[in-house]
Coordinates of C-alpha atoms in Angstrom, one line a residue:
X1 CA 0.0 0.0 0.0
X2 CA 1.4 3.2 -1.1
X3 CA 1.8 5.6 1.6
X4 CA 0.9 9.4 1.5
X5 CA 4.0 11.1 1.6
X6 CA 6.0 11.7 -1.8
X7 CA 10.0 11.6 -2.1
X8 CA 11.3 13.1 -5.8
X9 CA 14.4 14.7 -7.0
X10 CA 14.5 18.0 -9.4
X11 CA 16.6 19.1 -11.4
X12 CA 18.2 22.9 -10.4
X13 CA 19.2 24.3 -13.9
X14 CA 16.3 23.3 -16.0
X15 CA 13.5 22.6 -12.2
X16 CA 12.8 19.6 -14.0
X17 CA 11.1 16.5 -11.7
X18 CA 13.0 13.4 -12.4
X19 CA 10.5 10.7 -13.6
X20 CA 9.8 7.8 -10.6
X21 CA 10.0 4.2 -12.2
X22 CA 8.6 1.7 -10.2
X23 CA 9.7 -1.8 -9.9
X24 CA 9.4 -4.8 -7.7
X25 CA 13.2 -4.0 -6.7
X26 CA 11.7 -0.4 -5.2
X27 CA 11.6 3.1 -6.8
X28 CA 14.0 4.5 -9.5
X29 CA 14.9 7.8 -10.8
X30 CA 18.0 7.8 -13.5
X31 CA 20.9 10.2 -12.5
X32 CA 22.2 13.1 -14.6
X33 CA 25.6 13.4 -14.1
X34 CA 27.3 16.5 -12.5
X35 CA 24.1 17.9 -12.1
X36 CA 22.7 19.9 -9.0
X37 CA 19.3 18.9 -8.0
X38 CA 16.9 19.5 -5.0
X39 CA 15.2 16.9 -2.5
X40 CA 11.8 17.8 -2.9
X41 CA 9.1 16.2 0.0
X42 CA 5.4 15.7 0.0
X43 CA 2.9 15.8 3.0
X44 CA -0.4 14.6 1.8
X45 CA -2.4 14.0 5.4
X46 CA -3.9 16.7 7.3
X47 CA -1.5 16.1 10.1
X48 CA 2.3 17.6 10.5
X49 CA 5.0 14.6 10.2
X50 CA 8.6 15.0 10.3
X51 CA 10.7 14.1 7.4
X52 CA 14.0 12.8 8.6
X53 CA 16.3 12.4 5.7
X54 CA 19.0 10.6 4.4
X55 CA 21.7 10.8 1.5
X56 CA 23.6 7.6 1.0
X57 CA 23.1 6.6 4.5
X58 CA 23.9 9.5 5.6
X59 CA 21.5 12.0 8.0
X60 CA 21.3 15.4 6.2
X61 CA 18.5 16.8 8.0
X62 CA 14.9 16.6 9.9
X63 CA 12.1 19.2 8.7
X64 CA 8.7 18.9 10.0
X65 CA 5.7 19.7 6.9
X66 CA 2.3 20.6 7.8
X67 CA -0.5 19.1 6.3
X68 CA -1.1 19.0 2.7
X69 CA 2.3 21.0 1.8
X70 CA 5.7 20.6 -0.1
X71 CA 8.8 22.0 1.4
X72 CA 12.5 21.2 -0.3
X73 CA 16.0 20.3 1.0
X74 CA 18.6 21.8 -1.5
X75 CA 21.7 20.8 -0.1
X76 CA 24.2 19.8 2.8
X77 CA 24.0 22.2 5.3
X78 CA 27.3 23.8 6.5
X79 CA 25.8 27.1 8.7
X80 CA 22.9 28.2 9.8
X81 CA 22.7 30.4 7.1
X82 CA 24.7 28.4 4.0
X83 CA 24.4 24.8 2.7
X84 CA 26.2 23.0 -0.6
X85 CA 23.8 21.6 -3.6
X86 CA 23.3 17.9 -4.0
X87 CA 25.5 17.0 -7.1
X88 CA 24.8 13.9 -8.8
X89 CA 28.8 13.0 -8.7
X90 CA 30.8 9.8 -9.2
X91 CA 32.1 7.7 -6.4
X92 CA 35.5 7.5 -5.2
X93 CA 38.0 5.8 -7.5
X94 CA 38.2 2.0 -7.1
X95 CA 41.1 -0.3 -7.5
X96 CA 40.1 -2.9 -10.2
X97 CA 43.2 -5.4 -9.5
X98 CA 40.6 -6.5 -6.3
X99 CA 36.7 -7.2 -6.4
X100 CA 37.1 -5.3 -3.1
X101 CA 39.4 -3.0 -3.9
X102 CA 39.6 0.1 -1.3
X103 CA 38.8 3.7 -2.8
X104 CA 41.4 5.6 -3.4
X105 CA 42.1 9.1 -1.3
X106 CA 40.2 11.2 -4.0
X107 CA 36.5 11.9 -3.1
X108 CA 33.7 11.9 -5.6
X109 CA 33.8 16.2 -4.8
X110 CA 36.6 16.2 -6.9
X111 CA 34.5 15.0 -9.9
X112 CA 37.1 11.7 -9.7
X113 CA 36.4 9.5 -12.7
X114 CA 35.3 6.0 -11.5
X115 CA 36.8 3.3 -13.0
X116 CA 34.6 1.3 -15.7
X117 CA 31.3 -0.9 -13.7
X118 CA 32.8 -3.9 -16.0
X119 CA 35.9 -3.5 -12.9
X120 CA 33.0 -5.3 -10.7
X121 CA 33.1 -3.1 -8.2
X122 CA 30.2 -0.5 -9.2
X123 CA 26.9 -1.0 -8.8
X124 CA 26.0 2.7 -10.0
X125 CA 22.7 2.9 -7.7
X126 CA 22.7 5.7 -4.8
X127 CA 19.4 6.3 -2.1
X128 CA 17.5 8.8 -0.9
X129 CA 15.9 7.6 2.1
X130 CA 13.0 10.0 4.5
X131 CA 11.5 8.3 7.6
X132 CA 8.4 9.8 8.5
X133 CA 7.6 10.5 12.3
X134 CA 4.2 12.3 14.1
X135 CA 5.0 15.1 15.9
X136 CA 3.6 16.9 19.0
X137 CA 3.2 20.4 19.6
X138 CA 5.7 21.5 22.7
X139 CA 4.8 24.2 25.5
X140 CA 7.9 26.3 24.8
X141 CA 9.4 26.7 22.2
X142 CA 13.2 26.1 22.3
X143 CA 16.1 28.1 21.1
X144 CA 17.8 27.0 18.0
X145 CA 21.4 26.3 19.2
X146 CA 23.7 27.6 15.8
X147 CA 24.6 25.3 13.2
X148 CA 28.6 24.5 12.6
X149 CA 29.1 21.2 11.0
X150 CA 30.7 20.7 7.9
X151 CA 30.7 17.0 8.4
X152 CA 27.3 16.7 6.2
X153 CA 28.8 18.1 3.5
X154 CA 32.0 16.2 3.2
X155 CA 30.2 13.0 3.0
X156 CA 31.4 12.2 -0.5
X157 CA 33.1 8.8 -0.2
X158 CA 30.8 5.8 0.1
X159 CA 31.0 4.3 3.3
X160 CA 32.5 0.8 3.6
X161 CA 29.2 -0.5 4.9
X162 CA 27.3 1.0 1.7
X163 CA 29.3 0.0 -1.1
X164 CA 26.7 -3.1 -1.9
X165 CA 24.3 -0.5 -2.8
X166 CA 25.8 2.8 -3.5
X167 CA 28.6 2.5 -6.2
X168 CA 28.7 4.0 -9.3
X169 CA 27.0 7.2 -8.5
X170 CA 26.7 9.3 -5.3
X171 CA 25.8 12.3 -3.8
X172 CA 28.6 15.3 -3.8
X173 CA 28.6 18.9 -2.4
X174 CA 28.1 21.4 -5.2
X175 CA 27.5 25.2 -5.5
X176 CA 27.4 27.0 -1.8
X177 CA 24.0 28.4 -1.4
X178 CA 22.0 30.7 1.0
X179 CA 19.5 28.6 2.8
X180 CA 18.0 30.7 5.7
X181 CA 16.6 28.4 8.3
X182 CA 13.3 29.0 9.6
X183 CA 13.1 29.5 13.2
X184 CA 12.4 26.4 15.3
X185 CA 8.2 25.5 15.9
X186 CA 6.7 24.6 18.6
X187 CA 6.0 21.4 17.1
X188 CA 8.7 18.7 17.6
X189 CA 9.3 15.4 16.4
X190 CA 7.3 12.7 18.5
X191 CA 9.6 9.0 18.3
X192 CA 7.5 7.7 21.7
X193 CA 5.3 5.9 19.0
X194 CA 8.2 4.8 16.3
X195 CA 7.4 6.2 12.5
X196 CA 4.4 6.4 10.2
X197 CA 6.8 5.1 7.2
X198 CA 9.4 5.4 5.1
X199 CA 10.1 6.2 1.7
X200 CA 12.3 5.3 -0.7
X201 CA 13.8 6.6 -3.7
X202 CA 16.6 4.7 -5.4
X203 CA 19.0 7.0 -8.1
X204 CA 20.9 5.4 -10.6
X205 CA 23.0 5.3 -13.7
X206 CA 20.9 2.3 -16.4
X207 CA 24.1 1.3 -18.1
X208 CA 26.0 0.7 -15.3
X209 CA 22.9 -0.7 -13.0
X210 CA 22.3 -3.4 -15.9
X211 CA 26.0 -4.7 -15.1
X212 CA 25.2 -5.3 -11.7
X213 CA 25.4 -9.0 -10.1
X214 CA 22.2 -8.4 -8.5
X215 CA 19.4 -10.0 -10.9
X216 CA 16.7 -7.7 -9.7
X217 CA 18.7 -4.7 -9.9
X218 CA 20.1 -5.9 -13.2
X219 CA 16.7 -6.5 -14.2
X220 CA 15.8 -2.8 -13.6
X221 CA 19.0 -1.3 -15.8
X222 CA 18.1 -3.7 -18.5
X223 CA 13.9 -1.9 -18.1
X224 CA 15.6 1.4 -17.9
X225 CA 17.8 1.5 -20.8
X226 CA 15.2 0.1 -22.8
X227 CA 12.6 2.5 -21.8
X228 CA 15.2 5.5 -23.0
X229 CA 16.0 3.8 -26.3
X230 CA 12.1 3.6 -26.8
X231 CA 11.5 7.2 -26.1
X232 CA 14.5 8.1 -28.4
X233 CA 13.1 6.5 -31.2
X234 CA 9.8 8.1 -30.6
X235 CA 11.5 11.4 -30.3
X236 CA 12.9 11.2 -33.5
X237 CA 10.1 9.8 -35.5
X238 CA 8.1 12.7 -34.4
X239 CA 10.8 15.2 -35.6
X240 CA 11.1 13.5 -38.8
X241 CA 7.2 13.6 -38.8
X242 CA 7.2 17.3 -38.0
X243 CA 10.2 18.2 -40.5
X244 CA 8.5 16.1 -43.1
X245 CA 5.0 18.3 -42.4
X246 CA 7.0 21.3 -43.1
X247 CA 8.4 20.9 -46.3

């Protein structure tokens, strides 16, 4: 049963929505590449949850969403007052001489190149993870204590523990940006009663997910690359069509 709270990823330059594939294996969006992109979220009950999100495994921040509204993450936050884009970036370099090789010193900030997904060690498939919790409205409301982590931010490398499932593509820290937050509410998050759900949103890179030793996974690069050669070709029929029409 589909729960009521929506998870997508849009694009910054162009504020295109990345398309959601669903699968057996769990939700897909295909990754563009060096490009910046914000973590969009989606309250559709009349109550406030807390969204409690993750990049890669890693916490980036919680933001509580009334009912019926859309709020955004755009980035790791550095300062109360700055944060860095989410960068669709690759992951560290891998040694291919090992199926476990250990990345190399050069994080995926640095736009590293990663080493072919034929090297076995890339599975090209990243996550974007919210856990939704109730909330309860507080009698005071407490003082924000400042912001000063730049730990979020430098979470480039994949973590030893995540390389099954996030090779190949991860999560980098882009352009700085201005991201103001708002003052804290008197509603806080309420984890006396464990969470209301969570969502899920895989991102991935087809060509290098269809290489993958995972059949299921495998099985969902295969659908994916498929489904962009199909829309190719009925992109260019219809600009033949069109071009045709106009002569």
């Amino acid at each position: 049963m589909a729960l009521p709270y929506d998870l997508l990823l849009q694009l910054n330059r162009t504020r295109e929505t990345l398309e959601v594939h669903s699968f057996a294996a769990g939700n897909f969006c295909v990754a563009q590449p060096d490009a910046e992109f914000t973590i969009v979220l989606r309250n559709r009950t009349s109550q406030r949850v807390a969204f409690e999100l993750y990049v890669d495994g890693k916490k980036v921040e919680s933001k509580r969403i009334g009912p019926n509204r859309t709020s955004s993450m755009v980035g790791w936050p550095v300062d109360d007052h700055t944060c860095r884009a989410f960068v669709f970036s690759p992951p560290p370099t891998f040694d291919a001489s090992s199926m476990h090789g250990a990345p190399l010193a050069l994080s995926s900030a640095c736009r590293t190149k990663a080493m072919p997904a034929s090297s076995g060690n890339l599975n090209a498939l990243g996550e974007v993870r919210a856990v939704i919790w109730p909330t309860y409205e507080r009698s005071q409301v407490a003082v924000r204590k400042p912001f000063h982590s730049a730990s979020h931010h430098r979470q480039m490398a994949v973590p030893e523990d995540k390389k099954a499932v996030a090779l190949g593509v991860t999560t980098g820290a882009g352009t700085t940006l201005s991201d103001h937050r708002k003052a804290l509410s008197k509603n806080k998050t309420d984890k006396s009663r464990g969470p209301l759900g969570t969502v899920t949103l895989r991102y991935c890179v087809p060509d290098a997910l269809r290489l993958s030793p995972d059949a299921s996974l495998k099985a969902v690069g295969e659908a994916l690359v498929s489904k962009a050669a199909s829309t190719a070709s009925s992109s260019a029929a219809t600009a033949a069509t069109v071009a045709a029409a106009a002569v």
